[in-house]
């Protein structure tokens, strides 16, 4: 389970805007610290985790498209120390070239 504060399906349920912003800060900080691809993309865009203080700051985050994931190793886009077996794995069809693994929390 993610370390940023709980079940992502309940991320915004019953939270005030202040609570949502706090959860967002934890999520972005955790991703920056523990997800190599996210860290590299934020650095390349010149965005520090401390720049993301609220939902209004989301536009500062660099977008990640398919091309960001194709050359990446699985370990680069999963949280460091994550066991892929703990997640449900799906895969894109690969019709545009290379299939991409997608990891989801078991529901």
PDB file of N, CA and C in Angstrom, residues 3 6 8 10 16-17 26-27 29 37-39 42 45 48 61 72 75 85 96 100 102:
ATOM      1  N   UNK A   3       2.694   4.739   0.776  1.00  0.00           N
ATOM      2  CA  UNK A   3       3.110   5.276   2.067  1.00  0.00           C
ATOM      3  C   UNK A   3       2.639   6.708   2.307  1.00  0.00           C
ATOM      4  N   UNK A   6      -2.668   6.464   2.859  1.00  0.00           N
ATOM      5  CA  UNK A   6      -3.872   5.671   2.873  1.00  0.00           C
ATOM      6  C   UNK A   6      -4.304   5.151   1.529  1.00  0.00           C
ATOM      7  N   UNK A   8      -5.801   5.004  -1.891  1.00  0.00           N
ATOM      8  CA  UNK A   8      -6.016   6.042  -2.894  1.00  0.00           C
ATOM      9  C   UNK A   8      -7.466   6.163  -3.352  1.00  0.00           C
ATOM     10  N   UNK A  10      -9.846   6.425  -1.460  1.00  0.00           N
ATOM     11  CA  UNK A  10     -10.488   7.311  -0.498  1.00  0.00           C
ATOM     12  C   UNK A  10      -9.745   8.633  -0.388  1.00  0.00           C
ATOM     13  N   UNK A  16     -11.640  18.143   3.649  1.00  0.00           N
ATOM     14  CA  UNK A  16     -11.763  19.556   3.338  1.00  0.00           C
ATOM     15  C   UNK A  16     -10.715  19.901   2.287  1.00  0.00           C
ATOM     16  N   UNK A  17     -10.802  21.067   1.690  1.00  0.00           N
ATOM     17  CA  UNK A  17      -9.792  21.475   0.717  1.00  0.00           C
ATOM     18  C   UNK A  17      -8.413  21.488   1.360  1.00  0.00           C
ATOM     19  N   UNK A  26       1.814  15.475   0.440  1.00  0.00           N
ATOM     20  CA  UNK A  26       2.449  14.217   0.848  1.00  0.00           C
ATOM     21  C   UNK A  26       2.679  13.306  -0.355  1.00  0.00           C
ATOM     22  N   UNK A  27       1.682  13.221  -1.227  1.00  0.00           N
ATOM     23  CA  UNK A  27       1.776  12.368  -2.407  1.00  0.00           C
ATOM     24  C   UNK A  27       2.905  12.821  -3.327  1.00  0.00           C
ATOM     25  N   UNK A  29       5.488  14.776  -2.606  1.00  0.00           N
ATOM     26  CA  UNK A  29       6.767  14.615  -1.916  1.00  0.00           C
ATOM     27  C   UNK A  29       7.235  13.178  -1.905  1.00  0.00           C
ATOM     28  N   UNK A  37      11.339   7.933 -12.056  1.00  0.00           N
ATOM     29  CA  UNK A  37      10.843   8.608 -13.253  1.00  0.00           C
ATOM     30  C   UNK A  37      10.185   9.941 -12.898  1.00  0.00           C
ATOM     31  N   UNK A  38       9.380   9.959 -11.846  1.00  0.00           N
ATOM     32  CA  UNK A  38       8.715  11.185 -11.415  1.00  0.00           C
ATOM     33  C   UNK A  38       9.761  12.217 -10.973  1.00  0.00           C
ATOM     34  N   UNK A  39      10.759  11.777 -10.228  1.00  0.00           N
ATOM     35  CA  UNK A  39      11.829  12.649  -9.763  1.00  0.00           C
ATOM     36  C   UNK A  39      12.555  13.286 -10.962  1.00  0.00           C
ATOM     37  N   UNK A  42      10.304  15.805 -12.864  1.00  0.00           N
ATOM     38  CA  UNK A  42      10.142  17.061 -12.119  1.00  0.00           C
ATOM     39  C   UNK A  42      11.424  17.887 -12.189  1.00  0.00           C
ATOM     40  N   UNK A  45      11.806  19.573 -15.484  1.00  0.00           N
ATOM     41  CA  UNK A  45      10.865  20.687 -15.629  1.00  0.00           C
ATOM     42  C   UNK A  45      11.182  21.831 -14.656  1.00  0.00           C
ATOM     43  N   UNK A  48      10.207  21.715  -7.995  1.00  0.00           N
ATOM     44  CA  UNK A  48      10.535  21.076  -6.723  1.00  0.00           C
ATOM     45  C   UNK A  48       9.219  20.678  -6.039  1.00  0.00           C
ATOM     46  N   UNK A  61       3.090  20.582 -12.555  1.00  0.00           N
ATOM     47  CA  UNK A  61       3.674  19.247 -12.712  1.00  0.00           C
ATOM     48  C   UNK A  61       3.809  18.901 -14.190  1.00  0.00           C
ATOM     49  N   UNK A  72      11.449   3.512 -20.063  1.00  0.00           N
ATOM     50  CA  UNK A  72      11.694   3.375 -18.621  1.00  0.00           C
ATOM     51  C   UNK A  72      11.675   1.918 -18.181  1.00  0.00           C
ATOM     52  N   UNK A  75      11.266  -0.508 -12.610  1.00  0.00           N
ATOM     53  CA  UNK A  75      11.712   0.039 -11.321  1.00  0.00           C
ATOM     54  C   UNK A  75      11.731   1.558 -11.315  1.00  0.00           C
ATOM     55  N   UNK A  85       4.350  -7.790  -7.349  1.00  0.00           N
ATOM     56  CA  UNK A  85       3.405  -8.877  -7.116  1.00  0.00           C
ATOM     57  C   UNK A  85       2.261  -8.464  -6.203  1.00  0.00           C
ATOM     58  N   UNK A  96       1.024   0.577 -30.762  1.00  0.00           N
ATOM     59  CA  UNK A  96       1.865   1.665 -31.256  1.00  0.00           C
ATOM     60  C   UNK A  96       3.348   1.343 -31.105  1.00  0.00           C
ATOM     61  N   UNK A 100       3.130  -1.371 -22.422  1.00  0.00           N
ATOM     62  CA  UNK A 100       3.542  -0.776 -21.155  1.00  0.00           C
ATOM     63  C   UNK A 100       2.791  -1.480 -20.036  1.00  0.00           C
ATOM     64  N   UNK A 102       1.041  -1.714 -16.485  1.00  0.00           N
ATOM     65  CA  UNK A 102       0.277  -0.816 -15.615  1.00  0.00           C
ATOM     66  C   UNK A 102      -0.015  -1.605 -14.348  1.00  0.00           C
TER      67      UNK A 102
END
